[in-house]
């Protein structure tokens, strides 16, 4: 047996399932979210800063908008802000589509080759997850898709990750979670999962992430190299 094949088998035995965050991990949609949020803020005469965006990154949309509303003093209800942000997102997805995160195809190919159960565990709304999965042609690839919409608490609480593991029928401690944000990493770690993180340096501090999980990578290419031992 070759060294590579032995390494593949080792990693396969180490993890019984892989659970992916969606935005910024599987697909490069963080820019789409940023533009949609910026449109919402600028429509009310404000400048959308990175400090303000920290209220939303990696969190359930309703929870993030509660803090954003307080930050800027918006008069609208959270429900009205959610509806407007969703309209902005849908228009951007229709206009620009979504793309795989660089290096993710190799990771997905490894997961498929090892026949590992997989799921999506996202802070995004269910409609957004379904729209992205459909556009990427992943309806069969990711049959288990979990949204914080259906959880008592969004990330950084572990709820959505625990639900994903339960639906896969795998002990959370045997799961590998892949994330890109601090809130997401905290959620996966709290669920008891080994957590690999590739931070988007536009929005997330890698040094802070290392306080949450030791498995912080510069790219999905590095994650693939770790998984395959190459």
CSV table of C-alpha atoms in Angstrom, one decimal:
chain,number,residue,atom,x,y,z
A,1,UNK,CA,0.0,0.0,0.0
A,2,UNK,CA,1.4,3.4,-1.0
A,3,UNK,CA,2.2,6.1,1.6
A,4,UNK,CA,-0.6,8.3,0.3
A,5,UNK,CA,-3.2,5.5,0.4
A,6,UNK,CA,-2.1,4.7,4.0
A,7,UNK,CA,-2.5,8.3,4.9
A,8,UNK,CA,-5.9,8.6,3.3
A,9,UNK,CA,-7.1,5.5,5.3
A,10,UNK,CA,-5.6,7.0,8.5
A,11,UNK,CA,-7.5,10.3,8.1
A,12,UNK,CA,-10.6,8.5,7.1
A,13,UNK,CA,-10.5,6.5,10.3
A,14,UNK,CA,-9.8,9.6,12.4
A,15,UNK,CA,-13.0,11.3,11.2
A,16,UNK,CA,-16.4,9.6,10.7
A,17,UNK,CA,-18.0,12.6,9.1
A,18,UNK,CA,-17.3,16.1,7.8
A,19,UNK,CA,-19.5,19.0,8.6
A,20,UNK,CA,-19.1,22.2,6.6
A,21,UNK,CA,-20.0,25.8,7.3
A,22,UNK,CA,-21.4,27.4,4.1
A,23,UNK,CA,-20.5,31.1,3.7
A,24,UNK,CA,-16.8,31.7,3.4
A,25,UNK,CA,-16.0,28.0,3.9
A,26,UNK,CA,-17.7,25.9,1.1
A,27,UNK,CA,-18.4,28.9,-1.1
A,28,UNK,CA,-17.0,32.4,-1.3
A,29,UNK,CA,-20.1,34.3,-0.4
A,30,UNK,CA,-18.8,36.6,2.3
A,31,UNK,CA,-18.3,39.4,-0.3
A,32,UNK,CA,-21.9,39.0,-1.4
A,33,UNK,CA,-23.1,39.3,2.2
A,34,UNK,CA,-20.8,42.3,2.8
A,35,UNK,CA,-22.3,44.1,-0.3
A,36,UNK,CA,-25.9,43.3,0.7
A,37,UNK,CA,-25.2,44.5,4.3
A,38,UNK,CA,-23.4,47.6,3.0
A,39,UNK,CA,-26.5,48.4,0.8
A,40,UNK,CA,-28.8,48.2,3.8
A,41,UNK,CA,-26.6,50.4,6.0
A,42,UNK,CA,-25.9,53.0,3.2
A,43,UNK,CA,-29.6,53.3,2.4
A,44,UNK,CA,-29.9,54.8,5.8
A,45,UNK,CA,-27.1,57.3,5.4
A,46,UNK,CA,-24.4,55.5,7.3
A,47,UNK,CA,-21.0,54.0,6.5
A,48,UNK,CA,-20.7,50.3,7.0
A,49,UNK,CA,-17.4,49.7,8.9
A,50,UNK,CA,-15.6,46.5,9.6
A,51,UNK,CA,-16.3,47.1,13.3
A,52,UNK,CA,-20.0,47.2,12.5
A,53,UNK,CA,-19.8,44.0,10.4
A,54,UNK,CA,-18.3,42.1,13.3
A,55,UNK,CA,-21.8,42.1,14.8
A,56,UNK,CA,-22.9,39.8,11.9
A,57,UNK,CA,-20.0,37.6,10.7
A,58,UNK,CA,-20.7,34.0,11.5
A,59,UNK,CA,-24.0,34.7,13.3
A,60,UNK,CA,-27.7,34.0,12.7
A,61,UNK,CA,-29.0,36.9,10.7
A,62,UNK,CA,-31.7,37.9,13.1
A,63,UNK,CA,-29.3,37.9,16.1
A,64,UNK,CA,-26.7,39.9,14.2
A,65,UNK,CA,-29.2,42.5,13.0
A,66,UNK,CA,-30.4,43.1,16.6
A,67,UNK,CA,-26.9,44.3,17.4
A,68,UNK,CA,-26.5,46.2,14.1
A,69,UNK,CA,-29.8,48.0,14.7
A,70,UNK,CA,-28.6,49.0,18.1
A,71,UNK,CA,-25.2,50.0,16.7
A,72,UNK,CA,-26.6,52.4,14.2
A,73,UNK,CA,-29.9,53.3,15.9
A,74,UNK,CA,-32.1,52.1,13.0
A,75,UNK,CA,-35.8,52.8,13.3
A,76,UNK,CA,-37.0,49.7,11.4
A,77,UNK,CA,-37.9,46.5,13.2
A,78,UNK,CA,-35.5,43.6,13.0
A,79,UNK,CA,-38.1,41.8,10.9
A,80,UNK,CA,-38.1,44.6,8.3
A,81,UNK,CA,-34.3,44.7,8.2
A,82,UNK,CA,-34.2,40.9,7.7
A,83,UNK,CA,-36.6,41.2,4.7
A,84,UNK,CA,-34.6,44.0,3.1
A,85,UNK,CA,-31.3,42.2,3.6
A,86,UNK,CA,-32.8,39.0,2.1
A,87,UNK,CA,-33.9,41.0,-1.0
A,88,UNK,CA,-30.5,42.5,-1.4
A,89,UNK,CA,-28.9,39.0,-1.1
A,90,UNK,CA,-31.2,37.4,-3.6
A,91,UNK,CA,-30.6,40.1,-6.2
A,92,UNK,CA,-26.8,39.7,-5.8
A,93,UNK,CA,-26.9,35.9,-6.0
A,94,UNK,CA,-29.0,36.2,-9.2
A,95,UNK,CA,-26.6,38.8,-10.7
A,96,UNK,CA,-23.2,37.4,-9.6
A,97,UNK,CA,-23.8,33.7,-8.6
A,98,UNK,CA,-21.6,31.9,-6.1
A,99,UNK,CA,-18.2,30.3,-6.4
A,100,UNK,CA,-16.3,27.6,-4.6
A,101,UNK,CA,-13.8,28.7,-2.1
A,102,UNK,CA,-10.3,28.2,-3.6
A,103,UNK,CA,-9.0,24.7,-2.9
A,104,UNK,CA,-12.4,23.4,-1.7
A,105,UNK,CA,-13.0,21.2,-4.8
A,106,UNK,CA,-9.9,19.1,-3.7
A,107,UNK,CA,-11.3,18.8,-0.2
A,108,UNK,CA,-14.7,17.7,-1.5
A,109,UNK,CA,-13.1,15.2,-3.8
A,110,UNK,CA,-11.3,13.7,-0.8
A,111,UNK,CA,-14.5,13.5,1.2
A,112,UNK,CA,-16.3,11.8,-1.7
A,113,UNK,CA,-13.4,9.4,-2.4
A,114,UNK,CA,-13.4,8.3,1.2
A,115,UNK,CA,-17.2,8.0,1.2
A,116,UNK,CA,-17.5,10.1,4.3
A,117,UNK,CA,-21.0,11.3,5.5
A,118,UNK,CA,-21.2,15.1,5.2
A,119,UNK,CA,-23.5,17.9,6.1
A,120,UNK,CA,-23.8,21.7,6.0
A,121,UNK,CA,-24.3,23.5,9.3
A,122,UNK,CA,-24.8,27.2,8.6
A,123,UNK,CA,-25.9,30.4,10.4
A,124,UNK,CA,-27.5,31.5,7.1
A,125,UNK,CA,-31.3,31.3,6.6
A,126,UNK,CA,-32.7,28.1,5.2
A,127,UNK,CA,-33.8,29.7,2.0
A,128,UNK,CA,-30.2,31.0,1.4
A,129,UNK,CA,-28.7,27.6,2.0
A,130,UNK,CA,-31.1,26.0,-0.4
A,131,UNK,CA,-30.5,28.6,-3.1
A,132,UNK,CA,-26.7,28.1,-2.9
A,133,UNK,CA,-26.9,24.3,-2.8
A,134,UNK,CA,-29.2,24.3,-5.8
A,135,UNK,CA,-27.0,26.7,-7.8
A,136,UNK,CA,-23.9,24.6,-7.1
A,137,UNK,CA,-25.7,21.4,-8.0
A,138,UNK,CA,-25.2,19.9,-4.5
A,139,UNK,CA,-28.7,18.6,-3.9
A,140,UNK,CA,-27.4,15.0,-3.8
A,141,UNK,CA,-24.0,15.8,-2.4
A,142,UNK,CA,-25.3,17.5,0.7
A,143,UNK,CA,-28.5,15.8,1.6
A,144,UNK,CA,-28.2,17.0,5.2
A,145,UNK,CA,-28.4,20.8,5.4
A,146,UNK,CA,-28.9,22.4,8.7
A,147,UNK,CA,-29.8,26.1,9.4
A,148,UNK,CA,-29.7,28.0,12.6
A,149,UNK,CA,-33.2,29.0,11.6
A,150,UNK,CA,-34.4,25.9,13.4
A,151,UNK,CA,-32.2,26.1,16.5
A,152,UNK,CA,-32.9,27.8,19.8
A,153,UNK,CA,-29.5,29.5,19.6
A,154,UNK,CA,-27.3,30.4,16.6
A,155,UNK,CA,-23.6,30.2,16.4
A,156,UNK,CA,-21.4,30.5,18.6
A,157,UNK,CA,-23.8,28.1,20.4
A,158,UNK,CA,-23.1,24.5,19.3
A,159,UNK,CA,-26.8,23.7,18.4
A,160,UNK,CA,-26.6,23.6,14.6
A,161,UNK,CA,-23.5,21.4,14.7
A,162,UNK,CA,-25.0,19.0,17.2
A,163,UNK,CA,-28.1,18.8,15.0
A,164,UNK,CA,-26.0,18.0,11.9
A,165,UNK,CA,-24.1,15.3,13.7
A,166,UNK,CA,-27.4,13.8,15.0
A,167,UNK,CA,-28.9,13.8,11.5
A,168,UNK,CA,-25.8,12.1,10.2
A,169,UNK,CA,-25.9,9.5,13.0
A,170,UNK,CA,-22.3,10.3,14.0
A,171,UNK,CA,-20.9,11.1,17.4
A,172,UNK,CA,-19.9,14.8,17.4
A,173,UNK,CA,-16.4,13.9,18.7
A,174,UNK,CA,-15.9,11.8,15.5
A,175,UNK,CA,-16.7,14.8,13.3
A,176,UNK,CA,-14.4,17.2,11.5
A,177,UNK,CA,-15.9,20.7,11.2
A,178,UNK,CA,-14.7,23.3,8.7
A,179,UNK,CA,-15.2,26.9,9.4
A,180,UNK,CA,-13.9,30.4,8.6
A,181,UNK,CA,-15.2,32.6,11.5
A,182,UNK,CA,-14.6,32.9,15.2
A,183,UNK,CA,-18.3,32.4,16.1
A,184,UNK,CA,-18.4,29.4,13.8
A,185,UNK,CA,-15.3,27.9,15.3
A,186,UNK,CA,-16.6,28.4,18.8
A,187,UNK,CA,-19.8,26.6,17.9
A,188,UNK,CA,-18.0,23.6,16.4
A,189,UNK,CA,-15.5,23.3,19.3
A,190,UNK,CA,-18.3,23.6,21.8
A,191,UNK,CA,-20.0,20.7,20.0
A,192,UNK,CA,-16.9,18.6,20.7
A,193,UNK,CA,-15.7,18.5,17.1
A,194,UNK,CA,-12.2,18.8,15.6
A,195,UNK,CA,-12.3,22.1,14.0
A,196,UNK,CA,-10.3,23.2,11.0
A,197,UNK,CA,-10.5,26.9,10.2
A,198,UNK,CA,-9.4,28.9,7.1
A,199,UNK,CA,-10.0,32.5,8.1
A,200,UNK,CA,-11.0,35.2,5.7
A,201,UNK,CA,-8.4,37.8,6.7
A,202,UNK,CA,-10.7,40.6,5.6
A,203,UNK,CA,-13.0,39.9,8.5
A,204,UNK,CA,-11.3,37.5,10.9
A,205,UNK,CA,-8.1,37.6,13.0
A,206,UNK,CA,-6.2,34.4,12.7
A,207,UNK,CA,-4.4,35.0,16.1
A,208,UNK,CA,-7.8,35.2,17.8
A,209,UNK,CA,-8.9,32.0,16.1
A,210,UNK,CA,-5.9,30.2,17.4
A,211,UNK,CA,-7.3,30.8,20.9
A,212,UNK,CA,-10.3,28.8,19.9
A,213,UNK,CA,-8.8,25.9,17.9
A,214,UNK,CA,-5.1,25.0,17.1
A,215,UNK,CA,-6.1,24.0,13.6
A,216,UNK,CA,-5.9,27.3,11.7
A,217,UNK,CA,-4.8,27.2,8.0
A,218,UNK,CA,-3.9,29.8,5.4
A,219,UNK,CA,-6.0,28.1,2.7
A,220,UNK,CA,-8.1,25.1,1.8
A,221,UNK,CA,-5.1,23.9,-0.2
A,222,UNK,CA,-3.3,23.5,3.2
A,223,UNK,CA,-6.3,21.7,4.6
A,224,UNK,CA,-6.2,19.3,1.7
A,225,UNK,CA,-2.5,18.7,2.3
A,226,UNK,CA,-3.2,18.0,6.0
A,227,UNK,CA,-6.0,15.5,5.1
A,228,UNK,CA,-3.9,13.7,2.6
A,229,UNK,CA,-0.5,13.9,4.3
A,230,UNK,CA,0.9,15.4,1.1
